[in-house]
């Protein structure tokens, strides 16, 4: 069991090293949806999205500044003069550097105005990111790395598309796009066109998660 988990994590790290971006994003080009999942037909509405993590709310710069602290340099590689790196991303470690948090701001947005949240297990390399006093990066709905698919679906519901690939991963993809936002009103409140949430599992353990708003 532990060997399989280690293998899955190693494969994820190899993808990250090549792409320089989240392995979840990279997988969109290679994973295939499983048509057997009834939710894949998009006949349902995703009405229970996650919109915050450790108190940082999507598109709410004030909440991010409170949690991160305006005096902390969000990255060791400041490139834009906004505290983020050249990709508009803020990077942090959890306690003991076990998990890596990446917060993305879209071009033109204010400092700390976060649109995408990504959490994954840290690889063996050390990048000099600041460390936050958090044991595990957990969302408002209690989602954290290491939990099972059943626990995840219990919190978010069954309105997802399931993907799988030859590497043995399972990826659950949730999405809200206009005009199917009648229940949450999330898109209209944020003035954004698409919300998505993707959860990558291996051996029924959550290895990486990413949620937020696509760039308009």
PDB file of C-alpha atoms in Angstrom:
ATOM      1  CA  UNK A   1       0.000   0.000   0.000  1.00  0.00           C
ATOM      2  CA  UNK A   2       2.696   2.469   1.023  1.00  0.00           C
ATOM      3  CA  UNK A   3       4.741   1.523  -2.042  1.00  0.00           C
ATOM      4  CA  UNK A   4       1.860   2.376  -4.369  1.00  0.00           C
ATOM      5  CA  UNK A   5       1.328   5.737  -2.647  1.00  0.00           C
ATOM      6  CA  UNK A   6       5.020   6.530  -3.004  1.00  0.00           C
ATOM      7  CA  UNK A   7       4.943   5.571  -6.678  1.00  0.00           C
ATOM      8  CA  UNK A   8       1.932   7.775  -7.343  1.00  0.00           C
ATOM      9  CA  UNK A   9       3.533  10.724  -5.606  1.00  0.00           C
ATOM     10  CA  UNK A  10       6.761  10.256  -7.561  1.00  0.00           C
ATOM     11  CA  UNK A  11       4.863  10.269 -10.855  1.00  0.00           C
ATOM     12  CA  UNK A  12       3.126  13.484  -9.850  1.00  0.00           C
ATOM     13  CA  UNK A  13       6.424  15.145  -9.016  1.00  0.00           C
ATOM     14  CA  UNK A  14       7.866  14.188 -12.401  1.00  0.00           C
ATOM     15  CA  UNK A  15       4.979  15.898 -14.177  1.00  0.00           C
ATOM     16  CA  UNK A  16       5.383  18.991 -12.028  1.00  0.00           C
ATOM     17  CA  UNK A  17       9.086  19.216 -12.816  1.00  0.00           C
ATOM     18  CA  UNK A  18       8.466  19.093 -16.553  1.00  0.00           C
ATOM     19  CA  UNK A  19       5.541  21.495 -16.730  1.00  0.00           C
ATOM     20  CA  UNK A  20       6.298  23.975 -13.957  1.00  0.00           C
ATOM     21  CA  UNK A  21       2.549  24.054 -13.273  1.00  0.00           C
ATOM     22  CA  UNK A  22       0.075  21.967 -11.353  1.00  0.00           C
ATOM     23  CA  UNK A  23      -0.001  18.318 -12.384  1.00  0.00           C
ATOM     24  CA  UNK A  24      -3.800  18.548 -12.310  1.00  0.00           C
ATOM     25  CA  UNK A  25      -3.696  21.063 -15.146  1.00  0.00           C
ATOM     26  CA  UNK A  26      -1.237  18.940 -17.106  1.00  0.00           C
ATOM     27  CA  UNK A  27      -3.467  15.867 -16.864  1.00  0.00           C
ATOM     28  CA  UNK A  28      -6.381  17.474 -18.706  1.00  0.00           C
ATOM     29  CA  UNK A  29      -4.625  16.667 -21.974  1.00  0.00           C
ATOM     30  CA  UNK A  30      -4.108  12.959 -21.233  1.00  0.00           C
ATOM     31  CA  UNK A  31      -6.920  11.766 -18.961  1.00  0.00           C
ATOM     32  CA  UNK A  32     -10.104  10.255 -20.325  1.00  0.00           C
ATOM     33  CA  UNK A  33     -13.583  10.608 -18.817  1.00  0.00           C
ATOM     34  CA  UNK A  34     -15.317   7.436 -17.682  1.00  0.00           C
ATOM     35  CA  UNK A  35     -18.671   7.428 -19.447  1.00  0.00           C
ATOM     36  CA  UNK A  36     -20.051   4.919 -16.943  1.00  0.00           C
ATOM     37  CA  UNK A  37     -20.329   7.655 -14.345  1.00  0.00           C
ATOM     38  CA  UNK A  38     -23.830   9.104 -14.686  1.00  0.00           C
ATOM     39  CA  UNK A  39     -22.601  12.478 -13.452  1.00  0.00           C
ATOM     40  CA  UNK A  40     -20.368  12.679 -16.522  1.00  0.00           C
ATOM     41  CA  UNK A  41     -23.417  13.592 -18.586  1.00  0.00           C
ATOM     42  CA  UNK A  42     -23.739  16.899 -16.699  1.00  0.00           C
ATOM     43  CA  UNK A  43     -27.421  16.346 -15.973  1.00  0.00           C
ATOM     44  CA  UNK A  44     -26.977  17.729 -12.462  1.00  0.00           C
ATOM     45  CA  UNK A  45     -25.978  21.074 -10.955  1.00  0.00           C
ATOM     46  CA  UNK A  46     -22.985  21.396  -8.648  1.00  0.00           C
ATOM     47  CA  UNK A  47     -24.438  23.385  -5.764  1.00  0.00           C
ATOM     48  CA  UNK A  48     -21.941  22.832  -2.950  1.00  0.00           C
ATOM     49  CA  UNK A  49     -18.599  24.359  -4.015  1.00  0.00           C
ATOM     50  CA  UNK A  50     -15.632  25.130  -1.809  1.00  0.00           C
ATOM     51  CA  UNK A  51     -14.706  28.808  -1.883  1.00  0.00           C
ATOM     52  CA  UNK A  52     -12.093  29.191   0.859  1.00  0.00           C
ATOM     53  CA  UNK A  53      -9.087  27.545   2.485  1.00  0.00           C
ATOM     54  CA  UNK A  54      -7.623  28.347   5.942  1.00  0.00           C
ATOM     55  CA  UNK A  55      -9.687  31.547   5.904  1.00  0.00           C
ATOM     56  CA  UNK A  56      -8.573  32.740   2.459  1.00  0.00           C
ATOM     57  CA  UNK A  57     -11.696  33.365   0.367  1.00  0.00           C
ATOM     58  CA  UNK A  58     -11.607  33.393  -3.412  1.00  0.00           C
ATOM     59  CA  UNK A  59     -11.403  36.891  -4.934  1.00  0.00           C
ATOM     60  CA  UNK A  60     -11.282  38.457  -1.425  1.00  0.00           C
ATOM     61  CA  UNK A  61      -7.917  40.203  -1.100  1.00  0.00           C
ATOM     62  CA  UNK A  62      -8.579  41.343   2.468  1.00  0.00           C
ATOM     63  CA  UNK A  63      -9.045  37.780   3.733  1.00  0.00           C
ATOM     64  CA  UNK A  64      -5.795  36.640   2.080  1.00  0.00           C
ATOM     65  CA  UNK A  65      -3.876  39.578   3.533  1.00  0.00           C
ATOM     66  CA  UNK A  66      -5.192  38.751   7.025  1.00  0.00           C
ATOM     67  CA  UNK A  67      -4.105  35.121   6.789  1.00  0.00           C
ATOM     68  CA  UNK A  68      -0.812  35.571   4.969  1.00  0.00           C
ATOM     69  CA  UNK A  69       0.295  38.829   6.532  1.00  0.00           C
ATOM     70  CA  UNK A  70       1.289  41.713   4.308  1.00  0.00           C
ATOM     71  CA  UNK A  71       4.819  41.724   5.749  1.00  0.00           C
ATOM     72  CA  UNK A  72       5.539  38.157   4.560  1.00  0.00           C
ATOM     73  CA  UNK A  73       7.123  37.824   1.135  1.00  0.00           C
ATOM     74  CA  UNK A  74       4.860  35.272  -0.583  1.00  0.00           C
ATOM     75  CA  UNK A  75       7.628  33.883  -2.770  1.00  0.00           C
ATOM     76  CA  UNK A  76      11.365  33.586  -2.813  1.00  0.00           C
ATOM     77  CA  UNK A  77      11.276  34.656  -6.467  1.00  0.00           C
ATOM     78  CA  UNK A  78       9.518  38.007  -6.578  1.00  0.00           C
ATOM     79  CA  UNK A  79       9.076  38.947 -10.221  1.00  0.00           C
ATOM     80  CA  UNK A  80       6.148  41.339 -10.564  1.00  0.00           C
ATOM     81  CA  UNK A  81       6.686  43.683  -7.661  1.00  0.00           C
ATOM     82  CA  UNK A  82       3.384  42.390  -6.272  1.00  0.00           C
ATOM     83  CA  UNK A  83       4.804  39.767  -3.949  1.00  0.00           C
ATOM     84  CA  UNK A  84       4.062  36.942  -6.375  1.00  0.00           C
ATOM     85  CA  UNK A  85       6.356  35.184  -8.821  1.00  0.00           C
ATOM     86  CA  UNK A  86       6.394  35.744 -12.579  1.00  0.00           C
ATOM     87  CA  UNK A  87       3.352  33.481 -13.017  1.00  0.00           C
ATOM     88  CA  UNK A  88       1.223  35.499 -10.605  1.00  0.00           C
ATOM     89  CA  UNK A  89       1.458  32.738  -7.998  1.00  0.00           C
ATOM     90  CA  UNK A  90       2.086  32.846  -4.250  1.00  0.00           C
ATOM     91  CA  UNK A  91       3.761  29.755  -2.778  1.00  0.00           C
ATOM     92  CA  UNK A  92       3.774  28.549   0.852  1.00  0.00           C
ATOM     93  CA  UNK A  93       4.650  25.478   2.859  1.00  0.00           C
ATOM     94  CA  UNK A  94       2.649  23.997   5.712  1.00  0.00           C
ATOM     95  CA  UNK A  95       4.363  23.087   8.976  1.00  0.00           C
ATOM     96  CA  UNK A  96       7.325  20.784   8.418  1.00  0.00           C
ATOM     97  CA  UNK A  97       7.086  21.635   4.688  1.00  0.00           C
ATOM     98  CA  UNK A  98       4.813  18.602   4.187  1.00  0.00           C
ATOM     99  CA  UNK A  99       2.316  20.337   1.890  1.00  0.00           C
ATOM    100  CA  UNK A 100       2.683  23.094  -0.694  1.00  0.00           C
ATOM    101  CA  UNK A 101       0.022  25.762  -1.180  1.00  0.00           C
ATOM    102  CA  UNK A 102      -0.070  27.737  -4.426  1.00  0.00           C
ATOM    103  CA  UNK A 103      -2.376  30.755  -4.713  1.00  0.00           C
ATOM    104  CA  UNK A 104      -2.908  32.238  -8.169  1.00  0.00           C
ATOM    105  CA  UNK A 105      -4.014  35.752  -9.020  1.00  0.00           C
ATOM    106  CA  UNK A 106      -5.208  36.472 -12.527  1.00  0.00           C
ATOM    107  CA  UNK A 107      -3.520  39.174 -14.637  1.00  0.00           C
ATOM    108  CA  UNK A 108      -4.778  42.630 -13.715  1.00  0.00           C
ATOM    109  CA  UNK A 109      -6.041  41.643 -10.279  1.00  0.00           C
ATOM    110  CA  UNK A 110      -4.979  43.333  -7.056  1.00  0.00           C
ATOM    111  CA  UNK A 111      -2.323  41.952  -4.740  1.00  0.00           C
ATOM    112  CA  UNK A 112      -3.637  38.984  -2.715  1.00  0.00           C
ATOM    113  CA  UNK A 113      -6.803  38.774  -4.827  1.00  0.00           C
ATOM    114  CA  UNK A 114      -6.725  35.013  -5.225  1.00  0.00           C
ATOM    115  CA  UNK A 115      -8.685  33.226  -7.949  1.00  0.00           C
ATOM    116  CA  UNK A 116      -7.215  29.705  -7.838  1.00  0.00           C
ATOM    117  CA  UNK A 117      -6.104  27.581  -4.871  1.00  0.00           C
ATOM    118  CA  UNK A 118      -3.898  24.505  -5.288  1.00  0.00           C
ATOM    119  CA  UNK A 119      -2.690  22.145  -2.541  1.00  0.00           C
ATOM    120  CA  UNK A 120      -0.444  19.113  -3.005  1.00  0.00           C
ATOM    121  CA  UNK A 121       2.150  17.121  -1.114  1.00  0.00           C
ATOM    122  CA  UNK A 122       5.588  18.714  -1.232  1.00  0.00           C
ATOM    123  CA  UNK A 123       8.314  16.999  -3.211  1.00  0.00           C
ATOM    124  CA  UNK A 124      11.821  16.381  -1.916  1.00  0.00           C
ATOM    125  CA  UNK A 125      13.238  19.621  -3.271  1.00  0.00           C
ATOM    126  CA  UNK A 126      13.176  22.746  -1.127  1.00  0.00           C
ATOM    127  CA  UNK A 127      12.235  26.007  -2.866  1.00  0.00           C
ATOM    128  CA  UNK A 128      12.552  28.463  -0.005  1.00  0.00           C
ATOM    129  CA  UNK A 129       8.823  29.214   0.269  1.00  0.00           C
ATOM    130  CA  UNK A 130       7.583  30.835   3.494  1.00  0.00           C
ATOM    131  CA  UNK A 131       6.026  28.467   6.010  1.00  0.00           C
ATOM    132  CA  UNK A 132       2.530  29.018   7.406  1.00  0.00           C
ATOM    133  CA  UNK A 133       1.560  27.846  10.908  1.00  0.00           C
ATOM    134  CA  UNK A 134      -0.831  25.236   9.510  1.00  0.00           C
ATOM    135  CA  UNK A 135      -0.511  21.463   9.900  1.00  0.00           C
ATOM    136  CA  UNK A 136      -2.676  20.664   6.874  1.00  0.00           C
ATOM    137  CA  UNK A 137      -4.240  23.042   4.364  1.00  0.00           C
ATOM    138  CA  UNK A 138      -7.981  22.439   4.832  1.00  0.00           C
ATOM    139  CA  UNK A 139     -10.952  23.980   3.011  1.00  0.00           C
ATOM    140  CA  UNK A 140     -14.088  25.402   4.574  1.00  0.00           C
ATOM    141  CA  UNK A 141     -15.845  22.062   3.948  1.00  0.00           C
ATOM    142  CA  UNK A 142     -13.136  20.101   5.706  1.00  0.00           C
ATOM    143  CA  UNK A 143     -11.432  18.771   2.585  1.00  0.00           C
ATOM    144  CA  UNK A 144      -7.738  17.978   3.048  1.00  0.00           C
ATOM    145  CA  UNK A 145      -5.059  15.807   1.484  1.00  0.00           C
ATOM    146  CA  UNK A 146      -5.171  12.121   2.416  1.00  0.00           C
ATOM    147  CA  UNK A 147      -8.950  11.779   2.626  1.00  0.00           C
ATOM    148  CA  UNK A 148     -10.838   9.122   0.658  1.00  0.00           C
ATOM    149  CA  UNK A 149     -13.075   9.575  -2.378  1.00  0.00           C
ATOM    150  CA  UNK A 150     -16.129   8.672  -0.287  1.00  0.00           C
ATOM    151  CA  UNK A 151     -15.308  11.405   2.241  1.00  0.00           C
ATOM    152  CA  UNK A 152     -14.777  13.911  -0.557  1.00  0.00           C
ATOM    153  CA  UNK A 153     -18.027  13.103  -2.372  1.00  0.00           C
ATOM    154  CA  UNK A 154     -19.952  13.216   0.904  1.00  0.00           C
ATOM    155  CA  UNK A 155     -18.958  16.859   1.281  1.00  0.00           C
ATOM    156  CA  UNK A 156     -19.305  17.999  -2.342  1.00  0.00           C
ATOM    157  CA  UNK A 157     -21.946  15.742  -3.882  1.00  0.00           C
ATOM    158  CA  UNK A 158     -22.110  13.495  -6.936  1.00  0.00           C
ATOM    159  CA  UNK A 159     -22.162  16.094  -9.722  1.00  0.00           C
ATOM    160  CA  UNK A 160     -18.679  15.420 -11.066  1.00  0.00           C
ATOM    161  CA  UNK A 161     -16.933  13.997 -14.102  1.00  0.00           C
ATOM    162  CA  UNK A 162     -14.511  11.186 -13.358  1.00  0.00           C
ATOM    163  CA  UNK A 163     -11.244  10.914 -15.307  1.00  0.00           C
ATOM    164  CA  UNK A 164      -8.612   8.201 -15.216  1.00  0.00           C
ATOM    165  CA  UNK A 165      -5.276   7.627 -16.944  1.00  0.00           C
ATOM    166  CA  UNK A 166      -2.605   5.008 -17.466  1.00  0.00           C
ATOM    167  CA  UNK A 167      -0.659   6.196 -14.414  1.00  0.00           C
ATOM    168  CA  UNK A 168      -3.370   4.873 -12.122  1.00  0.00           C
ATOM    169  CA  UNK A 169      -4.823   8.184 -11.058  1.00  0.00           C
ATOM    170  CA  UNK A 170      -8.469   9.094 -10.575  1.00  0.00           C
ATOM    171  CA  UNK A 171      -9.514  12.702 -10.987  1.00  0.00           C
ATOM    172  CA  UNK A 172     -12.901  14.119  -9.992  1.00  0.00           C
ATOM    173  CA  UNK A 173     -13.793  17.332 -11.791  1.00  0.00           C
ATOM    174  CA  UNK A 174     -16.607  19.641 -10.666  1.00  0.00           C
ATOM    175  CA  UNK A 175     -17.705  22.678 -12.653  1.00  0.00           C
ATOM    176  CA  UNK A 176     -20.135  25.589 -12.549  1.00  0.00           C
ATOM    177  CA  UNK A 177     -20.640  27.748 -15.611  1.00  0.00           C
ATOM    178  CA  UNK A 178     -23.254  30.250 -16.673  1.00  0.00           C
ATOM    179  CA  UNK A 179     -26.187  30.023 -16.980  1.00  0.00           C
ATOM    180  CA  UNK A 180     -26.365  26.955 -14.670  1.00  0.00           C
ATOM    181  CA  UNK A 181     -25.604  28.957 -11.527  1.00  0.00           C
ATOM    182  CA  UNK A 182     -29.168  29.435 -10.339  1.00  0.00           C
ATOM    183  CA  UNK A 183     -28.552  27.808  -6.938  1.00  0.00           C
ATOM    184  CA  UNK A 184     -25.236  29.151  -5.709  1.00  0.00           C
ATOM    185  CA  UNK A 185     -25.123  32.559  -7.487  1.00  0.00           C
ATOM    186  CA  UNK A 186     -21.360  32.151  -7.083  1.00  0.00           C
ATOM    187  CA  UNK A 187     -20.434  33.305 -10.575  1.00  0.00           C
ATOM    188  CA  UNK A 188     -22.618  36.387 -10.512  1.00  0.00           C
ATOM    189  CA  UNK A 189     -21.292  37.413  -7.108  1.00  0.00           C
ATOM    190  CA  UNK A 190     -17.691  37.041  -8.238  1.00  0.00           C
ATOM    191  CA  UNK A 191     -18.372  38.350 -11.756  1.00  0.00           C
ATOM    192  CA  UNK A 192     -16.563  35.337 -13.213  1.00  0.00           C
ATOM    193  CA  UNK A 193     -17.646  32.986 -16.044  1.00  0.00           C
ATOM    194  CA  UNK A 194     -16.537  29.552 -14.761  1.00  0.00           C
ATOM    195  CA  UNK A 195     -15.801  27.932 -11.407  1.00  0.00           C
ATOM    196  CA  UNK A 196     -14.075  24.542 -11.278  1.00  0.00           C
ATOM    197  CA  UNK A 197     -12.765  22.159  -8.651  1.00  0.00           C
ATOM    198  CA  UNK A 198     -10.504  19.192  -9.406  1.00  0.00           C
ATOM    199  CA  UNK A 199      -9.439  16.476  -6.967  1.00  0.00           C
ATOM    200  CA  UNK A 200      -6.695  14.011  -7.827  1.00  0.00           C
ATOM    201  CA  UNK A 201      -6.619  10.673  -6.007  1.00  0.00           C
ATOM    202  CA  UNK A 202      -4.311   7.671  -6.012  1.00  0.00           C
ATOM    203  CA  UNK A 203      -5.107   4.454  -4.146  1.00  0.00           C
ATOM    204  CA  UNK A 204      -8.266   6.182  -2.847  1.00  0.00           C
ATOM    205  CA  UNK A 205      -6.263   8.956  -1.192  1.00  0.00           C
ATOM    206  CA  UNK A 206      -6.504  12.626  -2.151  1.00  0.00           C
ATOM    207  CA  UNK A 207      -3.080  13.675  -3.411  1.00  0.00           C
ATOM    208  CA  UNK A 208      -3.812  17.116  -4.885  1.00  0.00           C
ATOM    209  CA  UNK A 209      -6.718  19.552  -5.118  1.00  0.00           C
ATOM    210  CA  UNK A 210      -7.323  22.725  -7.054  1.00  0.00           C
ATOM    211  CA  UNK A 211     -10.361  24.994  -7.144  1.00  0.00           C
ATOM    212  CA  UNK A 212     -11.221  28.499  -8.266  1.00  0.00           C
ATOM    213  CA  UNK A 213     -12.231  30.655 -11.199  1.00  0.00           C
ATOM    214  CA  UNK A 214     -10.968  30.305 -14.738  1.00  0.00           C
ATOM    215  CA  UNK A 215      -9.419  33.394 -16.274  1.00  0.00           C
ATOM    216  CA  UNK A 216     -12.125  35.254 -18.266  1.00  0.00           C
TER     217      UNK A 216
END
